[in-house]
Amino acid sequence: MTFKLSLANLSAISARASVPAYDRASLKAGIVHFGVGNFHRAHMAVYLHELFNRGRDLDWAIIGAGVMPSDRKMRDTLKAQDFLTTVVEQDVARSAATVTGPMVDIITAPDFDRIVATLADPAIRIVSMTITEGGYFIDPATGKFDPTHPAITADAADPDHPKTVFGLIIAGLKARRAAGLPPFTVMCCDNIPGNGEVTEATVCGLARLSDADFAHWIHQNVAFPNAMVDRITPATGEREIAIARDTYGIEDGWPVFCEEFKQWVLEDRFPLGRPALEEVGVTFVPDVAPYELMKLRILNGGHAAIAYPAALMDIHYVHEAMENPLIRGFLAKLENEEIIPVVPPVPGTSLADYYALIERRFANPKIGDTIPRLAQDGSNRQPKFILPSTADRLAKGLDVVGLALVSALWCRYFEGVSDSGKAIIFNDVNADRLQAAALAARQDPKAFLALGDIFGDVGTNPRFVLRFTGALASLREDGTAATLQKYLDDKLA
């Protein structure tokens, strides 16, 4: 027997899944979160759910917010099930379903006025976001705020009717200041180096375009704590919906599947207070940077490294890629010889042990994480997860055989067909430009490296150009598998 996910059915659902121990009616909103996607519901929302289950901090419930048309589908789906979510944690040895309920509402475009009014509510003390690495209007080559983006110029021209997350945050802060209310804390939960600082740069940069004095006020008065977040959370499809229904008896229109492991390291800068998240496993530290760099370079960089050889070899699932000895060997050699040696020490952490954990997590067959998910949005991810390691090694005079191979694999991927001739479907805002450059690189490899907003100075470094050119030639002449083998054998020129 199956039950539609709802508050009315929680008792029946509790026979096969964990359900909230708290009374949903007792929750009061304290957080507005932009970007109610799978990661948020598997991460921040789960931590709050666990805290609420202890009877703590019930005035920190979440109101979701979204500015994209696609966000309305999430709102409609979750509203139909009382804003409950089934979270299925899958480890090699166990799987378990938990119904979480820390979210009490979602507001989406075009109801921008209501979003601003909610941000101005004195009960809201934290505004958080997971809007993807590419959602911060940052020039990937310089790492600086891009004031010329059309969405930014539109908000700057009409700041009273914003359409971006950042324009809405600014409008909410203005409304609070006008009402004599202190500002909320802005907390980024995306995988970006110095994510709090990046968020502040974008908020202040946009505000400065229309009101330089208010931009200065934001800089002086609003807290933007840095954070490191981690939990592998694949997209939801029919497979996940069917497992929630058939295994746990829950008819959930958008369940979330994730690994058992989760991590959140956060700077403790919350002037208006915060939930006692340390009670449920969140680590508060004075400086997130070492933890963040470790995760971005080793985990996210690892994902970016295996995505393109797996795609070129027609491998669909991440765990299947890790079952391939060439790809697993490539990742291990790349991490141990080129990435980890330029990752600074992390307090109380062995980088070798951390990589061993990452390797086990990637190999988890129950997660169902896909190569197409890892391969998407490379124009935003490569400059954040791969190229910084490349730049660090080049600056130290070290070789970059493996890292240049990662870039060459990305270029080869954007030619549009796998080694078997299967068409590749791209998911990248810059796909047309990337493919044009990749095709031009057949005659001149430097054509791909000429994407200066992505490669920056790395693209003109003679050592990198040499290694990239050799790797790309090998991929075209011998194929992906043979090229990986040459790399493992230290024979890749």
Coordinates of C-alpha atoms in Angstrom, one line a residue:
M1 CA 0.0 0.0 0.0
T2 CA 1.2 3.5 -0.8
F3 CA 0.3 6.9 0.7
K4 CA 0.5 10.3 -0.9
L5 CA 3.0 12.4 1.1
S6 CA 1.0 14.8 3.3
L7 CA 0.7 15.8 6.9
A8 CA -2.5 13.8 7.1
N9 CA -0.7 10.6 6.1
L10 CA 2.4 10.9 8.3
S11 CA 1.2 8.3 10.8
A12 CA 0.7 5.7 8.1
I13 CA 4.0 6.6 6.4
S14 CA 5.8 6.2 9.7
A15 CA 5.6 2.4 9.4
R16 CA 8.3 2.5 6.7
A17 CA 10.0 5.9 7.0
S18 CA 11.1 8.3 9.7
V19 CA 8.7 11.2 10.1
P20 CA 9.0 14.6 11.9
A21 CA 8.9 14.3 15.7
Y22 CA 7.9 18.0 15.9
D23 CA 4.5 19.6 15.4
R24 CA 4.6 21.4 12.1
A25 CA 2.1 23.9 13.3
S26 CA 4.6 25.1 16.0
L27 CA 7.2 26.1 13.4
K28 CA 7.9 29.8 12.7
A29 CA 10.0 31.0 9.8
G30 CA 13.4 32.5 10.5
I31 CA 15.2 31.8 7.2
V32 CA 14.4 32.7 3.5
H33 CA 16.3 30.3 1.2
F34 CA 16.7 31.0 -2.5
G35 CA 17.0 27.9 -4.7
V36 CA 14.9 25.1 -3.3
G37 CA 16.6 22.3 -5.2
N38 CA 17.7 18.8 -4.3
F39 CA 20.9 19.8 -2.6
H40 CA 19.3 22.3 -0.3
R41 CA 16.6 19.7 0.7
A42 CA 19.3 17.1 1.3
H43 CA 21.6 19.4 3.2
M44 CA 20.6 22.5 5.1
A45 CA 16.9 21.4 5.4
V46 CA 18.0 18.0 6.8
Y47 CA 20.2 19.7 9.4
L48 CA 17.3 21.9 10.5
H49 CA 15.0 18.9 10.5
E50 CA 17.3 17.0 12.8
L51 CA 17.5 20.1 15.1
F52 CA 13.8 20.5 15.2
N53 CA 13.4 16.8 16.1
R54 CA 15.3 17.6 19.3
G55 CA 12.8 20.3 20.1
R56 CA 15.2 23.0 19.5
D57 CA 15.0 26.4 17.6
L58 CA 11.5 25.9 16.1
D59 CA 11.5 29.6 15.1
W60 CA 14.1 28.9 12.4
A61 CA 11.9 27.2 9.8
I62 CA 12.4 27.9 6.1
I63 CA 10.5 29.9 3.5
G64 CA 11.7 29.0 0.1
A65 CA 12.1 31.5 -2.7
G66 CA 12.8 31.3 -6.4
V67 CA 13.3 33.7 -9.3
M68 CA 13.4 31.3 -12.2
P69 CA 10.2 30.0 -14.0
S70 CA 11.3 26.5 -13.3
D71 CA 11.0 27.2 -9.5
R72 CA 7.3 27.3 -9.8
K73 CA 7.2 23.5 -10.6
M74 CA 9.1 22.8 -7.4
R75 CA 6.7 25.1 -5.4
D76 CA 3.6 23.5 -6.9
T77 CA 4.9 20.0 -6.3
L78 CA 5.9 20.6 -2.6
K79 CA 2.8 22.7 -1.8
A80 CA 0.7 19.7 -2.9
Q81 CA 2.4 17.7 -0.2
D82 CA 2.4 20.3 2.6
F83 CA 6.0 21.2 1.8
L84 CA 7.2 17.8 3.0
T85 CA 10.1 16.0 1.3
T86 CA 11.2 12.4 1.3
V87 CA 15.0 12.2 1.7
V88 CA 16.4 8.8 1.0
E89 CA 19.9 8.3 2.3
Q90 CA 21.8 5.5 0.4
D91 CA 25.0 3.9 1.7
V92 CA 26.6 0.7 0.5
A93 CA 25.4 -1.1 3.6
R94 CA 22.0 0.5 4.2
S95 CA 19.2 2.7 2.9
A96 CA 16.7 4.7 4.8
A97 CA 13.9 7.2 4.1
T98 CA 13.2 10.2 6.2
V99 CA 10.3 12.7 5.7
T100 CA 11.5 16.2 6.5
G101 CA 9.4 19.2 7.2
P102 CA 11.4 22.3 8.1
M103 CA 10.0 24.3 5.1
V104 CA 6.7 26.1 5.6
D105 CA 6.2 27.9 2.3
I106 CA 7.8 28.8 -1.1
I107 CA 7.4 32.1 -2.9
T108 CA 8.4 32.3 -6.6
A109 CA 8.5 34.7 -9.5
P110 CA 6.5 36.7 -10.5
D111 CA 5.5 37.4 -6.9
F112 CA 8.6 39.5 -6.4
D113 CA 6.8 42.1 -4.1
R114 CA 5.9 39.3 -1.7
I115 CA 9.5 38.0 -1.6
V116 CA 10.7 41.5 -0.7
A117 CA 8.0 41.9 1.9
T118 CA 9.1 38.5 3.4
L119 CA 12.7 39.6 3.5
A120 CA 11.7 42.7 5.3
D121 CA 9.9 40.7 8.0
P122 CA 11.8 41.1 11.3
A123 CA 11.3 37.4 12.0
I124 CA 13.7 36.6 9.0
R125 CA 17.2 36.7 10.4
I126 CA 19.1 34.6 7.7
V127 CA 18.8 34.7 3.9
S128 CA 20.6 31.7 2.4
M129 CA 21.0 30.4 -1.2
T130 CA 22.0 27.5 -3.4
I131 CA 21.7 29.0 -6.9
T132 CA 24.6 27.0 -8.6
E133 CA 28.2 28.1 -9.1
G134 CA 27.2 30.1 -12.2
G135 CA 24.5 32.2 -10.6
Y136 CA 26.7 34.9 -9.1
F137 CA 27.5 37.0 -12.1
I138 CA 31.2 36.5 -11.7
D139 CA 33.7 36.7 -14.6
P140 CA 35.3 33.2 -14.4
A141 CA 38.7 34.4 -15.6
T142 CA 39.1 37.3 -13.1
G143 CA 36.8 36.1 -10.3
K144 CA 35.4 39.6 -10.1
F145 CA 31.8 40.7 -10.3
D146 CA 30.5 41.3 -13.8
P147 CA 28.5 44.6 -13.9
T148 CA 27.7 44.2 -17.6
H149 CA 25.5 41.1 -17.4
P150 CA 22.1 41.9 -18.8
A151 CA 20.3 40.7 -15.7
I152 CA 22.5 42.9 -13.6
T153 CA 22.1 46.0 -15.8
A154 CA 18.3 45.5 -15.8
D155 CA 18.2 45.4 -12.0
A156 CA 20.5 48.4 -11.7
A157 CA 18.3 50.4 -14.1
D158 CA 15.1 49.6 -12.0
P159 CA 16.2 48.7 -8.5
D160 CA 12.7 49.1 -7.1
H161 CA 11.5 46.2 -9.3
P162 CA 14.3 43.6 -9.1
K163 CA 14.3 40.2 -10.8
T164 CA 17.5 38.7 -9.6
V165 CA 18.2 37.1 -6.2
F166 CA 20.7 39.8 -5.5
G167 CA 18.4 42.6 -6.5
L168 CA 15.7 41.2 -4.2
I169 CA 18.2 40.9 -1.3
I170 CA 19.1 44.5 -1.8
A171 CA 15.5 45.6 -1.9
G172 CA 14.8 43.6 1.3
L173 CA 17.7 45.2 3.0
K174 CA 16.6 48.7 2.0
A175 CA 13.1 48.0 3.3
R176 CA 14.5 46.8 6.6
R177 CA 16.8 49.9 7.0
A178 CA 13.8 52.2 6.2
A179 CA 11.8 50.4 8.9
G180 CA 14.6 50.7 11.4
L181 CA 15.3 46.9 11.4
P182 CA 18.8 45.4 11.6
P183 CA 19.9 43.5 8.5
F184 CA 19.7 39.8 8.0
T185 CA 22.8 37.6 7.5
V186 CA 23.4 36.5 3.9
M187 CA 24.6 32.9 3.8
C188 CA 25.8 31.2 0.6
C189 CA 25.6 27.4 0.3
D190 CA 27.2 27.0 -3.1
N191 CA 30.5 25.5 -4.1
I192 CA 32.5 28.7 -4.7
P193 CA 35.9 29.6 -3.2
G194 CA 35.3 32.3 -0.6
N195 CA 31.5 32.0 -1.2
G196 CA 30.6 34.5 1.4
E197 CA 33.0 37.0 0.0
V198 CA 31.8 36.3 -3.6
T199 CA 28.2 36.8 -2.5
E200 CA 29.1 40.1 -0.8
A201 CA 31.0 41.3 -3.9
T202 CA 27.9 40.6 -6.1
V203 CA 25.4 42.2 -3.7
C204 CA 27.6 45.3 -3.1
G205 CA 28.5 45.4 -6.8
L206 CA 24.9 45.5 -7.9
A207 CA 23.9 48.0 -5.2
R208 CA 26.8 50.3 -6.2
L209 CA 25.4 50.6 -9.7
S210 CA 22.4 52.5 -8.5
D211 CA 23.2 53.6 -4.9
A212 CA 26.9 53.8 -3.9
D213 CA 26.1 55.0 -0.4
F214 CA 23.8 52.0 0.2
A215 CA 26.4 49.6 -1.1
H216 CA 28.8 51.0 1.5
W217 CA 26.1 50.5 4.2
I218 CA 25.8 46.9 3.1
H219 CA 29.5 46.4 3.3
Q220 CA 29.7 47.9 6.8
N221 CA 26.6 46.2 8.3
V222 CA 25.7 42.9 6.6
A223 CA 27.4 39.6 7.5
F224 CA 28.4 37.2 4.7
P225 CA 29.8 34.1 6.4
N226 CA 31.9 31.7 4.3
A227 CA 30.8 28.1 4.2
M228 CA 31.8 24.7 2.9
V229 CA 29.0 22.4 2.1
D230 CA 29.1 18.7 1.0
R231 CA 26.7 16.0 0.1
I232 CA 26.4 14.1 -3.2
T233 CA 22.9 14.6 -4.3
P234 CA 21.9 13.5 -7.8
A235 CA 18.9 14.7 -9.8
T236 CA 15.5 13.2 -9.3
G237 CA 14.0 11.1 -12.0
E238 CA 11.4 8.4 -12.5
R239 CA 13.9 5.9 -10.9
E240 CA 13.9 7.8 -7.6
I241 CA 10.1 8.4 -7.6
A242 CA 9.6 4.7 -8.2
I243 CA 11.9 3.7 -5.4
A244 CA 10.2 6.0 -2.9
R245 CA 6.8 4.6 -3.9
D246 CA 7.7 0.9 -4.2
T247 CA 10.2 0.5 -1.4
Y248 CA 8.9 3.0 1.2
G249 CA 5.2 3.3 0.2
I250 CA 5.5 7.1 -0.3
E251 CA 4.0 8.9 -3.3
D252 CA 6.3 11.9 -3.4
G253 CA 6.3 14.1 -6.5
W254 CA 10.0 15.1 -6.0
P255 CA 11.9 13.0 -3.5
V256 CA 15.5 13.6 -2.8
F257 CA 18.1 10.8 -2.9
C258 CA 21.6 11.3 -1.5
E259 CA 24.5 9.6 0.1
E260 CA 24.6 9.1 3.9
F261 CA 27.6 11.4 4.3
K262 CA 27.1 15.1 4.8
Q263 CA 29.3 18.0 5.9
W264 CA 28.9 21.7 6.7
V265 CA 31.7 23.9 7.9
L266 CA 30.6 27.4 8.6
E267 CA 32.0 30.7 9.9
D268 CA 30.1 31.8 13.1
R269 CA 29.1 35.3 11.9
F270 CA 25.4 35.7 12.6
P271 CA 24.6 39.1 14.2
L272 CA 20.9 38.3 14.7
G273 CA 21.5 34.8 16.0
R274 CA 21.3 31.4 14.4
P275 CA 20.0 27.9 15.0
A276 CA 22.2 25.7 17.2
L277 CA 23.4 23.7 14.3
E278 CA 26.5 22.5 16.1
E279 CA 24.2 20.1 18.0
V280 CA 23.5 18.2 14.8
G281 CA 27.0 18.1 13.3
V282 CA 27.7 21.4 11.7
T283 CA 31.3 22.6 12.4
F284 CA 31.8 26.2 13.2
V285 CA 35.3 27.6 12.6
P286 CA 37.0 31.0 12.5
D287 CA 38.3 30.3 8.9
V288 CA 36.5 28.1 6.4
A289 CA 39.1 28.6 3.7
P290 CA 41.3 25.5 4.3
Y291 CA 38.2 23.2 4.4
E292 CA 36.6 24.8 1.4
L293 CA 39.8 24.6 -0.7
M294 CA 40.3 21.0 0.2
K295 CA 36.7 20.1 -0.8
L296 CA 36.6 22.2 -4.0
R297 CA 40.0 20.9 -5.3
I298 CA 39.8 17.2 -4.2
L299 CA 36.0 16.4 -4.4
N300 CA 34.6 18.8 -6.9
G301 CA 37.8 18.7 -8.9
G302 CA 37.6 14.9 -8.8
H303 CA 34.1 15.0 -10.2
A304 CA 35.1 17.4 -13.0
A305 CA 38.1 15.1 -13.8
I306 CA 36.1 11.9 -14.3
A307 CA 33.1 13.4 -16.0
Y308 CA 34.6 13.8 -19.5
P309 CA 36.5 10.6 -19.9
A310 CA 33.5 8.7 -18.7
A311 CA 31.2 10.6 -21.1
L312 CA 33.6 9.9 -24.0
M313 CA 33.6 6.2 -23.1
D314 CA 29.7 6.1 -23.0
I315 CA 29.5 5.6 -19.2
H316 CA 26.3 6.9 -17.6
Y317 CA 26.7 6.4 -13.9
V318 CA 29.4 7.7 -11.6
H319 CA 29.9 4.4 -9.8
E320 CA 30.3 2.7 -13.2
A321 CA 33.1 5.2 -14.0
M322 CA 34.8 4.2 -10.7
E323 CA 34.5 0.5 -11.7
N324 CA 36.5 1.2 -14.8
P325 CA 40.2 0.7 -13.8
L326 CA 41.4 3.3 -16.3
I327 CA 39.2 6.1 -14.9
R328 CA 39.7 5.1 -11.3
G329 CA 43.5 4.9 -11.8
F330 CA 43.5 8.3 -13.7
L331 CA 41.6 9.9 -10.8
A332 CA 43.9 8.5 -8.1
K333 CA 47.1 9.4 -10.0
L334 CA 45.8 12.9 -10.8
E335 CA 44.7 13.6 -7.2
N336 CA 47.8 12.1 -5.5
E337 CA 50.4 13.5 -7.8
E338 CA 49.0 16.9 -8.9
I339 CA 46.0 18.1 -7.0
I340 CA 46.7 17.1 -3.3
P341 CA 50.3 18.3 -3.3
V342 CA 49.1 21.9 -3.9
V343 CA 46.3 21.8 -1.4
P344 CA 47.3 23.6 1.8
P345 CA 47.1 21.7 5.2
V346 CA 43.7 21.5 6.8
P347 CA 43.4 21.5 10.7
G348 CA 43.0 18.0 12.1
T349 CA 42.6 16.5 8.6
S350 CA 44.7 14.0 6.6
L351 CA 44.4 14.8 2.9
A352 CA 45.2 11.2 2.0
D353 CA 42.4 10.0 4.2
Y354 CA 40.1 12.6 2.8
Y355 CA 40.8 11.4 -0.7
A356 CA 40.2 7.8 0.3
L357 CA 36.8 8.8 1.6
I358 CA 36.0 10.7 -1.6
E359 CA 37.0 7.6 -3.6
R360 CA 34.6 5.4 -1.6
R361 CA 31.8 8.0 -2.0
F362 CA 32.2 8.2 -5.7
A363 CA 32.1 4.4 -6.0
N364 CA 28.8 4.1 -4.0
P365 CA 26.5 2.2 -6.4
K366 CA 23.3 3.1 -4.7
I367 CA 23.4 6.8 -5.2
G368 CA 22.7 6.7 -8.9
D369 CA 24.6 9.9 -9.6
T370 CA 25.1 10.4 -13.3
I371 CA 28.0 11.5 -15.5
P372 CA 25.7 14.0 -17.4
R373 CA 25.2 15.8 -14.1
L374 CA 28.9 16.0 -13.4
A375 CA 29.6 17.1 -17.0
Q376 CA 27.1 20.0 -17.0
D377 CA 28.0 23.7 -16.5
G378 CA 31.8 23.1 -17.1
S379 CA 32.3 26.7 -18.2
N380 CA 31.6 27.6 -14.6
R381 CA 33.0 24.6 -12.8
Q382 CA 36.4 24.1 -14.6
P383 CA 37.6 27.6 -13.6
K384 CA 36.6 26.9 -10.0
F385 CA 37.5 23.3 -9.5
I386 CA 40.4 22.4 -12.0
L387 CA 42.2 25.4 -13.3
P388 CA 43.1 26.8 -9.9
S389 CA 45.2 23.7 -9.2
T390 CA 46.7 24.0 -12.7
A391 CA 47.6 27.7 -12.0
D392 CA 49.1 26.8 -8.6
R393 CA 51.3 24.1 -10.1
L394 CA 52.5 26.3 -13.0
A395 CA 53.3 29.1 -10.6
K396 CA 55.5 26.7 -8.6
G397 CA 57.2 25.5 -11.8
L398 CA 55.6 22.0 -11.5
D399 CA 54.3 19.9 -14.4
V400 CA 50.6 19.6 -15.2
V401 CA 50.4 16.4 -17.4
G402 CA 47.2 15.2 -15.7
L403 CA 45.5 18.5 -15.2
A404 CA 46.2 19.5 -18.9
L405 CA 44.7 16.1 -19.8
V406 CA 41.5 17.1 -17.9
S407 CA 41.3 20.3 -20.0
A408 CA 41.9 18.3 -23.2
L409 CA 39.2 15.8 -22.3
W410 CA 36.8 18.7 -21.8
C411 CA 37.8 20.1 -25.2
R412 CA 37.4 16.7 -26.8
Y413 CA 34.0 16.3 -25.1
F414 CA 32.7 19.5 -26.7
E415 CA 33.4 18.2 -30.2
G416 CA 30.0 16.6 -29.6
V417 CA 30.5 12.9 -30.0
S418 CA 31.9 10.1 -27.9
D419 CA 34.6 7.8 -29.0
S420 CA 31.9 5.4 -30.3
G421 CA 30.3 8.2 -32.3
K422 CA 27.3 8.7 -29.9
A423 CA 26.0 12.2 -29.8
I424 CA 26.7 14.2 -26.6
I425 CA 23.9 16.4 -25.2
F426 CA 25.4 19.5 -23.7
N427 CA 24.1 21.3 -20.6
D428 CA 26.1 24.5 -20.4
V429 CA 25.1 28.1 -20.9
N430 CA 28.2 28.6 -23.1
A431 CA 27.8 25.4 -25.1
D432 CA 27.7 27.0 -28.5
R433 CA 30.8 29.0 -27.9
L434 CA 32.6 26.0 -26.3
Q435 CA 31.7 23.7 -29.2
A436 CA 32.9 26.2 -31.8
A437 CA 36.2 26.5 -30.0
A438 CA 36.6 22.8 -29.6
L439 CA 36.0 22.2 -33.3
A440 CA 38.4 24.9 -34.2
A441 CA 41.0 23.3 -32.0
R442 CA 41.1 20.4 -34.4
Q443 CA 43.3 22.6 -36.6
D444 CA 44.8 24.8 -33.8
P445 CA 44.6 23.5 -30.2
K446 CA 45.2 27.1 -29.0
A447 CA 41.7 28.0 -30.3
F448 CA 40.1 26.3 -27.2
L449 CA 42.6 27.9 -24.9
A450 CA 41.8 31.3 -26.4
L451 CA 38.6 31.2 -24.3
G452 CA 40.3 33.8 -22.0
D453 CA 37.3 34.3 -19.7
I454 CA 37.7 30.6 -18.8
F455 CA 41.4 29.9 -19.0
G456 CA 42.9 33.3 -18.2
D457 CA 46.7 33.3 -18.0
V458 CA 46.8 29.5 -17.8
G459 CA 45.7 29.3 -21.4
T460 CA 48.9 31.0 -22.6
N461 CA 51.4 29.3 -20.3
P462 CA 53.9 27.5 -22.6
R463 CA 54.1 24.4 -20.4
F464 CA 50.3 24.1 -20.2
V465 CA 49.9 24.7 -23.9
L466 CA 52.5 21.9 -24.7
R467 CA 50.8 19.4 -22.4
F468 CA 47.3 20.3 -23.5
T469 CA 48.3 20.0 -27.2
G470 CA 49.9 16.6 -26.7
A471 CA 46.9 15.2 -24.7
L472 CA 44.4 16.5 -27.2
A473 CA 46.3 14.9 -30.1
S474 CA 46.4 11.6 -28.2
L475 CA 42.7 11.7 -27.5
R476 CA 42.0 12.3 -31.2
E477 CA 44.5 9.8 -32.6
D478 CA 44.3 7.0 -30.0
G479 CA 41.0 7.5 -28.2
T480 CA 40.2 8.1 -24.5
A481 CA 41.0 4.7 -23.1
A482 CA 44.4 4.5 -24.7
T483 CA 45.3 8.0 -23.6
L484 CA 44.3 7.3 -20.0
Q485 CA 46.6 4.2 -20.2
K486 CA 49.5 6.3 -21.5
Y487 CA 49.0 8.7 -18.6
L488 CA 49.0 5.9 -16.1
D489 CA 52.2 4.5 -17.7
D490 CA 53.9 8.0 -17.6
K491 CA 54.0 7.9 -21.4
L492 CA 51.7 10.8 -22.2
A493 CA 53.9 13.5 -23.9

